Short mmCIF file of C-alpha atoms (C1' of nucleotides) in Angstrom, two decimals:
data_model
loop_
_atom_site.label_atom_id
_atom_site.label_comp_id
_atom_site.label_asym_id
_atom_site.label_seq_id
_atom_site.Cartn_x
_atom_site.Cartn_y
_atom_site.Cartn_z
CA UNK Z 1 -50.73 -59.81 -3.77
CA UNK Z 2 -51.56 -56.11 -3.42
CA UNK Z 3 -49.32 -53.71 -5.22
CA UNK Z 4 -49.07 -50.08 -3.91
CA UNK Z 5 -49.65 -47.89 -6.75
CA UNK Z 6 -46.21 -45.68 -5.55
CA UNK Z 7 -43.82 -47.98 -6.50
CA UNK Z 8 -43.61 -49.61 -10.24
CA UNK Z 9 -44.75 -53.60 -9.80
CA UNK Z 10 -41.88 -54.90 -10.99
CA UNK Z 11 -39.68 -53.48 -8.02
CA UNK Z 12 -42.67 -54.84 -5.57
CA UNK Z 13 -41.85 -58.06 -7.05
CA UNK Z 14 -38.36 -58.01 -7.15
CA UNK Z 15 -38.96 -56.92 -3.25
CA UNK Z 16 -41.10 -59.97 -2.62
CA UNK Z 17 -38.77 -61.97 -4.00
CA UNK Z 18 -35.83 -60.47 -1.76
CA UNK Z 19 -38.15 -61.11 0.91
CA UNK Z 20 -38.46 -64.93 0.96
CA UNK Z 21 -34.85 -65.40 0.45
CA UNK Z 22 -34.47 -63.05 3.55
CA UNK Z 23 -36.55 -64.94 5.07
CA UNK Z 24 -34.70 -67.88 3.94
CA UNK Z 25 -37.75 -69.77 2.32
CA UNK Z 26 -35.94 -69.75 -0.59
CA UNK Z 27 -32.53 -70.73 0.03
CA UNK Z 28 -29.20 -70.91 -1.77
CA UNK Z 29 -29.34 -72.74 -5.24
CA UNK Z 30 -33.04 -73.57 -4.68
CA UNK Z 31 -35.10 -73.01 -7.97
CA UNK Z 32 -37.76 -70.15 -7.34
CA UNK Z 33 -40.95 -70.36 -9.16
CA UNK Z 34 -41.14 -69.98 -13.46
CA UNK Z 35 -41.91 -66.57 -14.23
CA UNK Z 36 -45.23 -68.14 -15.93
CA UNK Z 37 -46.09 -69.71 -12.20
CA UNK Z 38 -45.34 -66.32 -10.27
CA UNK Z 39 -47.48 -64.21 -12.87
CA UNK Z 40 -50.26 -66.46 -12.54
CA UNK Z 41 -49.87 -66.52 -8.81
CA UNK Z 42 -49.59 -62.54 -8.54
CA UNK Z 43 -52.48 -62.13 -11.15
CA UNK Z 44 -49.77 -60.08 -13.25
CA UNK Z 45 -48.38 -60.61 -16.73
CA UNK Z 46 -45.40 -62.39 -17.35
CA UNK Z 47 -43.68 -59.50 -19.18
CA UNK Z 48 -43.51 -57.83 -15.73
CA UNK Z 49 -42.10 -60.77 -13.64
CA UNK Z 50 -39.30 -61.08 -16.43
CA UNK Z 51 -38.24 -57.39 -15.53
CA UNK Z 52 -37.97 -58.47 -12.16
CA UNK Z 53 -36.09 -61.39 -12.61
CA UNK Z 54 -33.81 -59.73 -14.98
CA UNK Z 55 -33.43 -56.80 -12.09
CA UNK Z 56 -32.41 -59.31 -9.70
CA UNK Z 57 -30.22 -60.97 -11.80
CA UNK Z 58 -28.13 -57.86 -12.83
CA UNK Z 59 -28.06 -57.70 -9.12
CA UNK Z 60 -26.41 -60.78 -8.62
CA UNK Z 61 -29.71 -62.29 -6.37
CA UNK Z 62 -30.81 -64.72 -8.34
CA UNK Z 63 -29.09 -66.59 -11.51
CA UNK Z 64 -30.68 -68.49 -14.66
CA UNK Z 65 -29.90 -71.89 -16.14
CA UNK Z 66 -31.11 -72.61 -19.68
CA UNK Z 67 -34.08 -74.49 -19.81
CA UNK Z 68 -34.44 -74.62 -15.83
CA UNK Z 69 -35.41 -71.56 -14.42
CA UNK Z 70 -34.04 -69.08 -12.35
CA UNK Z 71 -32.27 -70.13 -8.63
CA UNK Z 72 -31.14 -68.15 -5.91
CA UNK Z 73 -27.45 -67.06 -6.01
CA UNK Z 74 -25.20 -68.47 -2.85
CA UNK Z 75 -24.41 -65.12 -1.81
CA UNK Z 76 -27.70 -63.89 -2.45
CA UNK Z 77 -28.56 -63.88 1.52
CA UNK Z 78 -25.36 -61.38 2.67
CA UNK Z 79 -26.30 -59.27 -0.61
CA UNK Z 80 -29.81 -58.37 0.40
CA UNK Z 81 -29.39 -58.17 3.60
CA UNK Z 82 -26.47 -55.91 3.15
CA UNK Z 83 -27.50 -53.53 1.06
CA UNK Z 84 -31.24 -53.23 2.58
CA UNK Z 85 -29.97 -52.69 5.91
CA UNK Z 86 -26.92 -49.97 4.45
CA UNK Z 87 -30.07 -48.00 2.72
CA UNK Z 88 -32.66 -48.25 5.89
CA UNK Z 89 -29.89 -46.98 7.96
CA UNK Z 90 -28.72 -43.98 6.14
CA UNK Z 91 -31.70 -43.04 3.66
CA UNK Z 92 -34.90 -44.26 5.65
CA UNK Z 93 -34.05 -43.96 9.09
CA UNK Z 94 -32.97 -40.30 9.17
CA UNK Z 95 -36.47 -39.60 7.25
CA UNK Z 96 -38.49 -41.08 10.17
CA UNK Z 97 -36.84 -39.14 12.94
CA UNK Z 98 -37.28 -36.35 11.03
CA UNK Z 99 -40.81 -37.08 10.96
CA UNK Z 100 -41.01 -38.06 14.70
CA UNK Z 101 -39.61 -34.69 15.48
CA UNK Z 102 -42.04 -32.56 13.55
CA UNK Z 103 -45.16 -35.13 15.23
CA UNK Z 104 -43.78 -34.94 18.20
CA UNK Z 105 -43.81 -38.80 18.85
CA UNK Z 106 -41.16 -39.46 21.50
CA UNK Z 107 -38.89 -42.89 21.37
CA UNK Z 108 -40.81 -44.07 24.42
CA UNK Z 109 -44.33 -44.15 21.91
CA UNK Z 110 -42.29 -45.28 19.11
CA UNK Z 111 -41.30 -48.33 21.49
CA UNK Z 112 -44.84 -49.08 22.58
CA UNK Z 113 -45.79 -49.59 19.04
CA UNK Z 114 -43.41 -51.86 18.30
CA UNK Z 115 -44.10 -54.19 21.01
CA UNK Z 116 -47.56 -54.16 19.85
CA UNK Z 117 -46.40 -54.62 16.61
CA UNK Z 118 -44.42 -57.50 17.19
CA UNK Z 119 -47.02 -59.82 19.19
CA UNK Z 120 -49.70 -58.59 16.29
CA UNK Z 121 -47.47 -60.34 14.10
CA UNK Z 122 -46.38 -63.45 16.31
CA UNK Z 123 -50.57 -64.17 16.91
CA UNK Z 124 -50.99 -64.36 13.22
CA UNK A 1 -34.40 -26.57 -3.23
CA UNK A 2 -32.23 -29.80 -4.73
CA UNK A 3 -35.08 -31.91 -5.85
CA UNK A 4 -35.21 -35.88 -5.61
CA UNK A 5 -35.31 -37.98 -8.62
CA UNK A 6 -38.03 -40.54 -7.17
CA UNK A 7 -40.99 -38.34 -6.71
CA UNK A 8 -42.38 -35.41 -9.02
CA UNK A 9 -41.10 -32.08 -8.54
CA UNK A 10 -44.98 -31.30 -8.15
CA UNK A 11 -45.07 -33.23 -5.07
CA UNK A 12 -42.17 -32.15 -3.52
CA UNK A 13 -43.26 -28.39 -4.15
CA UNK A 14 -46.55 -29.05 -2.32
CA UNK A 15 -44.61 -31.07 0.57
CA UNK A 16 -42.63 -27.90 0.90
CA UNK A 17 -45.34 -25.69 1.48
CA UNK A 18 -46.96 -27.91 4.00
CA UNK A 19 -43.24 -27.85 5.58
CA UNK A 20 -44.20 -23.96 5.96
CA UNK A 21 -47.16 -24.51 6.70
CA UNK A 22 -46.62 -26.69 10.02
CA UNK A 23 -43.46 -24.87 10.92
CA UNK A 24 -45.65 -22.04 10.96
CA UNK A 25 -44.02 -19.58 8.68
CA UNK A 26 -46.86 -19.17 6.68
CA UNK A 27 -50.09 -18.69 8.73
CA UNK A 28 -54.09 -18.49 8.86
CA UNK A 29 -55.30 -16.23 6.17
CA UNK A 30 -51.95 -15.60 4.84
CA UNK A 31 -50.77 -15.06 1.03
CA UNK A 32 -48.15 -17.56 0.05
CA UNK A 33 -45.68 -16.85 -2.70
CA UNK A 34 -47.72 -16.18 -6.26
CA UNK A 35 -47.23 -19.03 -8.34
CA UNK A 36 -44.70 -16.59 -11.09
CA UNK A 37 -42.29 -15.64 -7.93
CA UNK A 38 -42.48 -19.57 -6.37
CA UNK A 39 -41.82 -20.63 -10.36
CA UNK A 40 -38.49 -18.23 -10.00
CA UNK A 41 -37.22 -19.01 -6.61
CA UNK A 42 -37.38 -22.98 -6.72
CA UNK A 43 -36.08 -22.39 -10.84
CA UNK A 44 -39.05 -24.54 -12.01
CA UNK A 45 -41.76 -23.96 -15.00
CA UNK A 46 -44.68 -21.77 -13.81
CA UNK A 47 -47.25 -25.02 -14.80
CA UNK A 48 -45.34 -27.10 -12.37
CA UNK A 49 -46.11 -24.68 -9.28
CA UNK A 50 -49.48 -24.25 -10.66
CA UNK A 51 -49.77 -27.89 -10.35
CA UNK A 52 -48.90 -28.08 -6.71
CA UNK A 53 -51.44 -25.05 -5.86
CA UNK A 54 -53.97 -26.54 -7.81
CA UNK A 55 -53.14 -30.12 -5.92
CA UNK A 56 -53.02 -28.41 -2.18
CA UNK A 57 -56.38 -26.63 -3.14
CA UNK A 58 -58.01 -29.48 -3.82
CA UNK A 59 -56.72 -31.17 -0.32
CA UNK A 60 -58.55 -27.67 1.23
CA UNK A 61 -54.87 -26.22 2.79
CA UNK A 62 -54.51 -23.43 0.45
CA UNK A 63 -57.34 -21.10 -1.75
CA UNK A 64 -57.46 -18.98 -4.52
CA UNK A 65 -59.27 -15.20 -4.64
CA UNK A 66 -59.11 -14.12 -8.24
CA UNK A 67 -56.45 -12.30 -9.52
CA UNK A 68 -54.77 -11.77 -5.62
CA UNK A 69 -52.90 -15.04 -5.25
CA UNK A 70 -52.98 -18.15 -3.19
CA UNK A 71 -53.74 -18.24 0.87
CA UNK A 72 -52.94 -20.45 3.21
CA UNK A 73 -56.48 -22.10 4.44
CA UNK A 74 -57.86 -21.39 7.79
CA UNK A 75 -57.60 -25.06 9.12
CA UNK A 76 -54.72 -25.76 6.80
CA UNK A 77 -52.15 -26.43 9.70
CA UNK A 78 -54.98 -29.00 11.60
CA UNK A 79 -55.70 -30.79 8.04
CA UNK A 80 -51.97 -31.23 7.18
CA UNK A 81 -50.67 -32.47 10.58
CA UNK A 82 -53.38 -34.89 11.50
CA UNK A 83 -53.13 -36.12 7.72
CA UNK A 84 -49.03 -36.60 7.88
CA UNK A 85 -49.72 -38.30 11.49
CA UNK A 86 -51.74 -40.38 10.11
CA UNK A 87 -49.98 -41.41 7.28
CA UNK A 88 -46.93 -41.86 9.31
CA UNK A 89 -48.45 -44.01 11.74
CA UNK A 90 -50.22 -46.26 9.37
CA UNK A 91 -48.25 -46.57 6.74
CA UNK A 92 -45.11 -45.86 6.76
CA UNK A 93 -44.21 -46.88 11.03
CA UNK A 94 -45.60 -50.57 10.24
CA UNK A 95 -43.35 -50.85 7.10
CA UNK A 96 -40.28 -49.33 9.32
CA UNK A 97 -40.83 -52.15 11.79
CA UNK A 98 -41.08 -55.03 9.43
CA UNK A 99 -37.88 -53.80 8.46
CA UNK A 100 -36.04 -53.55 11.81
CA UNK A 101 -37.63 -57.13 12.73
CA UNK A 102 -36.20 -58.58 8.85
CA UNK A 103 -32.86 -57.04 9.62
CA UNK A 104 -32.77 -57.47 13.37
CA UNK A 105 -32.62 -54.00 14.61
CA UNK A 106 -33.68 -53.92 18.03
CA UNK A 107 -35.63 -51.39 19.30
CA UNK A 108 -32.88 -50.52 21.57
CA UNK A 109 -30.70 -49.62 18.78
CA UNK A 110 -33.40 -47.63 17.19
CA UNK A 111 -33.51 -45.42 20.07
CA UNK A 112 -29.71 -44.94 20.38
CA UNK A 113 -29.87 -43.65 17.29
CA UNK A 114 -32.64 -41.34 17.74
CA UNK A 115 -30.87 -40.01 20.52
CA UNK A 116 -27.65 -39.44 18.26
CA UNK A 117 -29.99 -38.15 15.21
CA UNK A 118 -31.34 -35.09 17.92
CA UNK A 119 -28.50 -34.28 19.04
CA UNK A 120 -26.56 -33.87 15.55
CA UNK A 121 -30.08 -31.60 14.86
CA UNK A 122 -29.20 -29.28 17.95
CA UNK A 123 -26.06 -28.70 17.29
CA UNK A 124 -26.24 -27.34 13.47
CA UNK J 1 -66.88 -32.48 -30.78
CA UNK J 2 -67.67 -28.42 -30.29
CA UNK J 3 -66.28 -26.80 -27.32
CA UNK J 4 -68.38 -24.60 -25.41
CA UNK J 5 -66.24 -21.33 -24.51
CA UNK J 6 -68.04 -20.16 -21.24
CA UNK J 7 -66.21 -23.43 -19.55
CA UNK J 8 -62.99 -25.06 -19.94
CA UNK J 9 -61.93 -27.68 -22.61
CA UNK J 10 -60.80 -30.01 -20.06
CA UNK J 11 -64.17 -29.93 -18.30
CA UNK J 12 -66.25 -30.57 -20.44
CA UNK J 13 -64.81 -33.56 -21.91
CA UNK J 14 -64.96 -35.10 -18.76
CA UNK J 15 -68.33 -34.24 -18.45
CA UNK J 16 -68.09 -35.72 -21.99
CA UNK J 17 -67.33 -38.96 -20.38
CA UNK J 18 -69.56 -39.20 -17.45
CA UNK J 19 -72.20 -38.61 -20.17
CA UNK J 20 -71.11 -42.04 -21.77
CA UNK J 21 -71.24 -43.77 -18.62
CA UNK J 22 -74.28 -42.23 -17.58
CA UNK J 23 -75.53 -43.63 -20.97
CA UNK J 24 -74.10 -46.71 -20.30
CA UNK J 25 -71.79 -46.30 -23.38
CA UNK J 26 -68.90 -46.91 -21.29
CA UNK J 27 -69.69 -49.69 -18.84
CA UNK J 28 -67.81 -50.91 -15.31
CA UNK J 29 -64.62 -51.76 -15.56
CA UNK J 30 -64.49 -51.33 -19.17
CA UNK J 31 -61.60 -49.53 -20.58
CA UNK J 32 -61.93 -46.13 -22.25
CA UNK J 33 -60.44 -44.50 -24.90
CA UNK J 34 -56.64 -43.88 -24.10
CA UNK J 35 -55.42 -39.94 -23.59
CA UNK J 36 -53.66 -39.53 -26.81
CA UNK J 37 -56.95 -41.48 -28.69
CA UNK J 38 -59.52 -39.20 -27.04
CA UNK J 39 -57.16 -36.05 -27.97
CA UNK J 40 -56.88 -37.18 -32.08
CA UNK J 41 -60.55 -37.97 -31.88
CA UNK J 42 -61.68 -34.19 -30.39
CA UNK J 43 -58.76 -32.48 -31.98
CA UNK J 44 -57.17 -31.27 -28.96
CA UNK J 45 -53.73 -31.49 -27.03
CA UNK J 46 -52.81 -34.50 -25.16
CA UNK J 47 -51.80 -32.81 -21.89
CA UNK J 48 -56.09 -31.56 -22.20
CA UNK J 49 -57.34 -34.98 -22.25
CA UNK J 50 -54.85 -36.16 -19.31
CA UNK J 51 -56.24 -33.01 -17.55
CA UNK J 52 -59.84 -34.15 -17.90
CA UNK J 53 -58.55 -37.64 -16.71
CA UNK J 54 -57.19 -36.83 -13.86
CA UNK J 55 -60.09 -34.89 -12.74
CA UNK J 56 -62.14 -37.63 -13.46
CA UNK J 57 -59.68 -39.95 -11.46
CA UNK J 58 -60.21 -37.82 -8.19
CA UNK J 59 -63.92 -38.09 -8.29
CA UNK J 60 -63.22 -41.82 -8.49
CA UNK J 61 -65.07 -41.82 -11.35
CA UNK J 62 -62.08 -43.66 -13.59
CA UNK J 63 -58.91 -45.30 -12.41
CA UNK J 64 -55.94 -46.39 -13.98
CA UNK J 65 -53.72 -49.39 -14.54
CA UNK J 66 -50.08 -48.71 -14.97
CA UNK J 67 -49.63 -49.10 -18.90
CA UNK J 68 -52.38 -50.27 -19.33
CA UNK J 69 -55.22 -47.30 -19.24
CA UNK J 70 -58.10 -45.84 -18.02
CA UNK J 71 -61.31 -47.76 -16.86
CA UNK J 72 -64.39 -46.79 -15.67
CA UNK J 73 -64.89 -47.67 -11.91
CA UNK J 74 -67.17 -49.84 -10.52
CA UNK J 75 -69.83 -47.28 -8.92
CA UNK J 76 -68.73 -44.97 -11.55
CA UNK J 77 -72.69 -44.78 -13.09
CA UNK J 78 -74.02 -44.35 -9.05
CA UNK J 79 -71.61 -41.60 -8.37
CA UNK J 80 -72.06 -40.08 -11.40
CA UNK J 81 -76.11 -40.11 -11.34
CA UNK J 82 -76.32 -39.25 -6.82
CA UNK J 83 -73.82 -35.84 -7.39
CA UNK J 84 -75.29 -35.03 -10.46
CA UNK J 85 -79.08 -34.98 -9.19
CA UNK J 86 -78.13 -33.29 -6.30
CA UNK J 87 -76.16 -30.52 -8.03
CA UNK J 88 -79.50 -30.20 -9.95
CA UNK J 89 -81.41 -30.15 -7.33
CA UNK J 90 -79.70 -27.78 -5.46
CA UNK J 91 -78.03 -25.57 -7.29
CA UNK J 92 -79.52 -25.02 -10.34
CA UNK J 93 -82.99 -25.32 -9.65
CA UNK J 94 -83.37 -22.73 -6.91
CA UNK J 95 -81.94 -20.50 -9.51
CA UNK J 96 -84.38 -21.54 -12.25
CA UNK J 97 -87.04 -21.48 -10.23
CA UNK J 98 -85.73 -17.47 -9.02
CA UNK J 99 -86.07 -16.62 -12.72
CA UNK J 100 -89.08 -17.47 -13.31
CA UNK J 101 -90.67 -15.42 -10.70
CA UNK J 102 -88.72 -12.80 -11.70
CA UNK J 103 -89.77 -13.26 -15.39
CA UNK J 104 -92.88 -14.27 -14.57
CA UNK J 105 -93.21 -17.62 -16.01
CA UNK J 106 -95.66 -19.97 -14.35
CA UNK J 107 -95.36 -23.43 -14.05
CA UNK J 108 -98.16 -23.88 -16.46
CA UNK J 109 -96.17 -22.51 -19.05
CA UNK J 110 -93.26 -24.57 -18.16
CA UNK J 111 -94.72 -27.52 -18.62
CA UNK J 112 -96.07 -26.75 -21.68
CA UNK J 113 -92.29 -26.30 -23.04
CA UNK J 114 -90.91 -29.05 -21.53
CA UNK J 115 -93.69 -31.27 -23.50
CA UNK J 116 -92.97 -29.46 -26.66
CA UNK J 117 -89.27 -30.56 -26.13
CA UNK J 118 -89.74 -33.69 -25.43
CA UNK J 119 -92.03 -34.74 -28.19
CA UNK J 120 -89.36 -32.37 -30.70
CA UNK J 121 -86.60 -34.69 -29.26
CA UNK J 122 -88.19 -38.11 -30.06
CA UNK J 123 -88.82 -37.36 -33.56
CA UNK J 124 -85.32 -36.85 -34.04
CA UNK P 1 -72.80 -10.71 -0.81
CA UNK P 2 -71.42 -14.19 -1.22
CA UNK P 3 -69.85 -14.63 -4.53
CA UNK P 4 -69.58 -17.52 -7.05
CA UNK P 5 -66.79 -18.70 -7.83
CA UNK P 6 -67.73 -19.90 -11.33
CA UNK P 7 -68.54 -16.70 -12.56
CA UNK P 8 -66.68 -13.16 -12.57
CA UNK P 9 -67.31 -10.82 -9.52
CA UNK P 10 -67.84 -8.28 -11.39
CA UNK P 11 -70.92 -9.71 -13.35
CA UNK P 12 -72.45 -10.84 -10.37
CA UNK P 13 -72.30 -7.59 -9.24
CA UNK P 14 -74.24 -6.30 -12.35
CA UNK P 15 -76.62 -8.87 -12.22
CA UNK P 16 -77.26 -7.69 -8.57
CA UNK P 17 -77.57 -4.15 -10.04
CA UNK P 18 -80.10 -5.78 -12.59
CA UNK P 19 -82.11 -8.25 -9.67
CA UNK P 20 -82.88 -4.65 -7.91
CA UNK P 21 -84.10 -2.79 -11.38
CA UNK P 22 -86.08 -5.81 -12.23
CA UNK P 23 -87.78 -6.40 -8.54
CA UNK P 24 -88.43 -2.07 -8.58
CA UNK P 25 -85.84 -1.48 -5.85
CA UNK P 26 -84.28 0.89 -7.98
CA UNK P 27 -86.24 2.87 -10.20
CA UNK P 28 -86.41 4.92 -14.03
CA UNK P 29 -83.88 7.98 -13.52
CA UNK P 30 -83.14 7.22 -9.54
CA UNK P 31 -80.05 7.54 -8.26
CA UNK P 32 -77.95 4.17 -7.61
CA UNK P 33 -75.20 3.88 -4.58
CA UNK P 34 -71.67 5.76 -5.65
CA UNK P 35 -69.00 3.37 -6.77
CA UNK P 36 -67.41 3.42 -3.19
CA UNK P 37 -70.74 2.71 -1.32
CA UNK P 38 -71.54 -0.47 -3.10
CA UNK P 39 -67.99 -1.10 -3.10
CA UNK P 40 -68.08 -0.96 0.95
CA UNK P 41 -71.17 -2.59 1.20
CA UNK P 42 -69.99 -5.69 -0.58
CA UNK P 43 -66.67 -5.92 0.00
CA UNK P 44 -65.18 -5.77 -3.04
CA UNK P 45 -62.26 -3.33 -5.04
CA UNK P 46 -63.79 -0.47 -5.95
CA UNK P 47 -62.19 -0.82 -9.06
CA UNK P 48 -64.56 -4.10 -9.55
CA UNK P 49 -67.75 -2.61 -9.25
CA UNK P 50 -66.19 -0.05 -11.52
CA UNK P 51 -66.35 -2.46 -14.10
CA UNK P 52 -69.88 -3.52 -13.57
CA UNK P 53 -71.09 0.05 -13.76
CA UNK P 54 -69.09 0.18 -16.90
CA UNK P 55 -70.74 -2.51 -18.42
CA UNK P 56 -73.97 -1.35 -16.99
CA UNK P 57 -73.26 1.25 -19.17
CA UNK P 58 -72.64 0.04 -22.12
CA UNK P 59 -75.62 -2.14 -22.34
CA UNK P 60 -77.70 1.20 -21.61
CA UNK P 61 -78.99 0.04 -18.07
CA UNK P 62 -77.54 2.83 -16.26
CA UNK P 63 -76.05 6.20 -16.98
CA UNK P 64 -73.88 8.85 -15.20
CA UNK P 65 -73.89 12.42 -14.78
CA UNK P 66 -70.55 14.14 -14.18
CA UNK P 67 -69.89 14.22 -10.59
CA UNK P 68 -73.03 13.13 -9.36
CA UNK P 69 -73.16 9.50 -9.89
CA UNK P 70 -74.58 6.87 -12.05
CA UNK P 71 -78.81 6.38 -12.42
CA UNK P 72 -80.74 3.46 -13.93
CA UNK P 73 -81.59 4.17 -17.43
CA UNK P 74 -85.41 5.05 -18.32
CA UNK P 75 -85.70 2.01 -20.09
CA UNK P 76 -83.51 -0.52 -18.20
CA UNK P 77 -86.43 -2.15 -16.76
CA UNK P 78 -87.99 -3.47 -20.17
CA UNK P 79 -84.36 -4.01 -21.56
CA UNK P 80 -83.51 -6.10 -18.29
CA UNK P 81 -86.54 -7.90 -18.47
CA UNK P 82 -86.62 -8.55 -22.16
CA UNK P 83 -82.82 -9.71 -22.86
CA UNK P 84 -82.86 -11.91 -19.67
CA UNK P 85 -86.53 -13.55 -20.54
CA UNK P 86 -85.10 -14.30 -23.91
CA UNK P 87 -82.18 -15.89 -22.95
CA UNK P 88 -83.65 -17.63 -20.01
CA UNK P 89 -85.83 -19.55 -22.33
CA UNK P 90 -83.51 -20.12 -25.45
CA UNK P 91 -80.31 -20.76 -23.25
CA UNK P 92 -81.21 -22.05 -20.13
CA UNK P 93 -84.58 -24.06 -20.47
CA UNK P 94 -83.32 -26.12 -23.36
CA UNK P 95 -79.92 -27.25 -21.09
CA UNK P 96 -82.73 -28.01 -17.78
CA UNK P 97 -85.14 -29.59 -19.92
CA UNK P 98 -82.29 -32.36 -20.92
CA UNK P 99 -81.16 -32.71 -17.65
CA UNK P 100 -84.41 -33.66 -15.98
CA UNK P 101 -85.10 -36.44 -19.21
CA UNK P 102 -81.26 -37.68 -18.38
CA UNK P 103 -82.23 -37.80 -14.48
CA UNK P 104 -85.83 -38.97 -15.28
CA UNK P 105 -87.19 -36.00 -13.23
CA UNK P 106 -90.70 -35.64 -14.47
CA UNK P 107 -92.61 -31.94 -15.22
CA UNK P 108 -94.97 -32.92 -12.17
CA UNK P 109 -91.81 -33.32 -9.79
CA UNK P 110 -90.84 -30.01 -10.93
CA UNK P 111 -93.85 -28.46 -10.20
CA UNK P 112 -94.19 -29.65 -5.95
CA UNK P 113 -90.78 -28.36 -5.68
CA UNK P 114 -91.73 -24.87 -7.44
CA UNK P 115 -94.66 -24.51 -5.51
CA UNK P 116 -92.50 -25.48 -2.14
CA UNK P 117 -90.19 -22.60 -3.22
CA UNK P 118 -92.60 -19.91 -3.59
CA UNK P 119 -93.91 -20.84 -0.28
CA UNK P 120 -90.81 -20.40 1.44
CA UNK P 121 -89.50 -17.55 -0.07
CA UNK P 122 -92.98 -15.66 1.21
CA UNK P 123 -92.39 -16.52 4.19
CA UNK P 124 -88.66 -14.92 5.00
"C1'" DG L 1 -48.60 -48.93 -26.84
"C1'" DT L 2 -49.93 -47.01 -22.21
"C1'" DG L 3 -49.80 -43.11 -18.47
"C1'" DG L 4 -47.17 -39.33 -16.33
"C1'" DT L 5 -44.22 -35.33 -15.78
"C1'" DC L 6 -41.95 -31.26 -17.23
"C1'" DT L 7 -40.71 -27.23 -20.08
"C1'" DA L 8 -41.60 -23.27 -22.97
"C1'" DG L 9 -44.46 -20.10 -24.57
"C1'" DA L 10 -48.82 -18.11 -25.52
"C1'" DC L 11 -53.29 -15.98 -24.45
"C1'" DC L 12 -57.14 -14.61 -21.58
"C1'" DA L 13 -59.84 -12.79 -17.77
"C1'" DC L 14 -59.70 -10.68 -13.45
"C1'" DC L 15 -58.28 -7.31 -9.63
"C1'" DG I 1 -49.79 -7.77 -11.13
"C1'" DT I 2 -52.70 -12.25 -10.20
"C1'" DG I 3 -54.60 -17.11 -11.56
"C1'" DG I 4 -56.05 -20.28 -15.28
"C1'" DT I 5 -56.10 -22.76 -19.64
"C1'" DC I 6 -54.19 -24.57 -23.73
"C1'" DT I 7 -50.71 -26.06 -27.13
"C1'" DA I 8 -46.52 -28.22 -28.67
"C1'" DG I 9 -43.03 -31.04 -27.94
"C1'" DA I 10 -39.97 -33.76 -25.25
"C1'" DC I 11 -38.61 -37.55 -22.18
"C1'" DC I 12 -39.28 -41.39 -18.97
"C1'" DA I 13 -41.07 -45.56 -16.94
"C1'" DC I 14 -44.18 -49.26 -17.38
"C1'" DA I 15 -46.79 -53.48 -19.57
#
DNA sequence: GTGGTCTAGACCACC
DNA sequence: GTGGTCTAGACCACA
């Protein structure tokens, strides 16, 4: 995984993880990888996953068992999906029409990338 | 200016001036604010504004003529708006639609809101 | 280390630096001395070291690994040696050779002192 | 006149003042352009060539007579040549001799390019 | 322990 | 008055 040097790894991580329960490879009361497995998978030290883990636990996303691991909370699913879209709505959204004004992209060129985003993505 | 707690004050000075830049308050050829009277106005150390200048020199929008001040670079308003497009479009647009596809936002809904956002703009 | 005071602190430990990697002190992806190290070792203030750093980190010269440090990049020694030579090259030689023909001092007679400081260097 | 950023205007303007002594532009007990002139001419604060004939001054290169201007000093020409020789060879040389061993540029490469300097500098 | 940011205050050279 | 450099000391986030 590539980390973007803006945002501290451990909140990438946490972010990935939010990711595949969103979506849903990792489903309700499924184990998620060790934190030894995911830092060896992400080429990152183990330290770092354990912040994330602990983030998303104080969050209520994921939950530990003694001597298990760590497994995705029931309500983990509504939570993340939730919040995220609560905080693109009102903090990022407003941002990128601001932006679109001061470019001067209209909605119609906004749409056209999308589209082209989308089958991008469905080819892959 | 109310600064935000996620990105150094240094950056958000420097995004500022490019603001004035591109709106066009500050032109071609033009002194900008001396780094002492910028230091008072935005209630920030002297070092931090010198930071900024120093940053936005180095990115060719604004230079320095010994002991007169800072000036707003000939090509400054080119350079920053075909930079910011840029950035927008390829960084920041395909991270906006992952999102909208994750949370199912179509791009119907995006451009209702758009529409809403301008509006609310024209109005103030 | 001595500080010269016709130039600033800050650059001339990072010319300092490219001078170990030019050497090959400091090697490719090796990690070099942290800021507050370097600053205890050459008696200065932190914040000059970081200075030197971050200048250093623009030329992509070094980069840096949250928490971890500063390394020397991979075409660190190439970059170093092509902008270098051509800064010699073009800059300062014009301006030597303008002296000389001012002063009068033929190539002959440079030669002979560029000999008689390279033998005085190797018996050192 | 295009101006250096590295050094102070007002020392390249001396050193122009000194280039013209040295090549006999100006000569023993002639008169040199009035503050203003060379102020005009080079598009600078009169107040900054001020200081270079002040420091002119001091060093004994030039002189001024009450109301009629400043003149170049009877001796300037040896003083020039002698204080510049000397620290052309003890300063400079020493610092170009170690950057051609560190860029393994040998005395012979030196010489082609001096020789394709004088060339081209007879013919403008 | 690492980098990174910010403040406060000082000093200098330049215009 | 202008920019520019440096120090000292503090605080934070990250690994």
């Amino acid at each position: 995984m590539e980390f973007n040097n803006n945002q501290a790894i451990y909140l990438q991580i946490a972010a990935y993880v939010c990711d595949q329960i969103q979506l849903q490879k990792w489903q309700a009361d499924e184990k998620i990888p060790s934190v030894r497995e995911l830092a060896v998978i992400l080429e990152v030290n183990p330290n770092t996953v354990m912040r994330s883990y602990d983030h998303l636990q104080q969050q209520d996303i994921i939950y530990t068992r003694r001597g298990m691991g760590y497994f995705v909370n029931k309500d983990a699913l509504q939570t993340i999906t939730k919040t995220r879209k609560e905080e693109f709505l009102n903090e990022e959204l407003p941002q990128v029409f601001r932006k679109m004004r001061l470019m001067e992209i209209s909605g119609q060129e906004f749409l056209e990338r999308f589209e082209k985003y989308k089958t991008n993505i469905n080819l892959k």
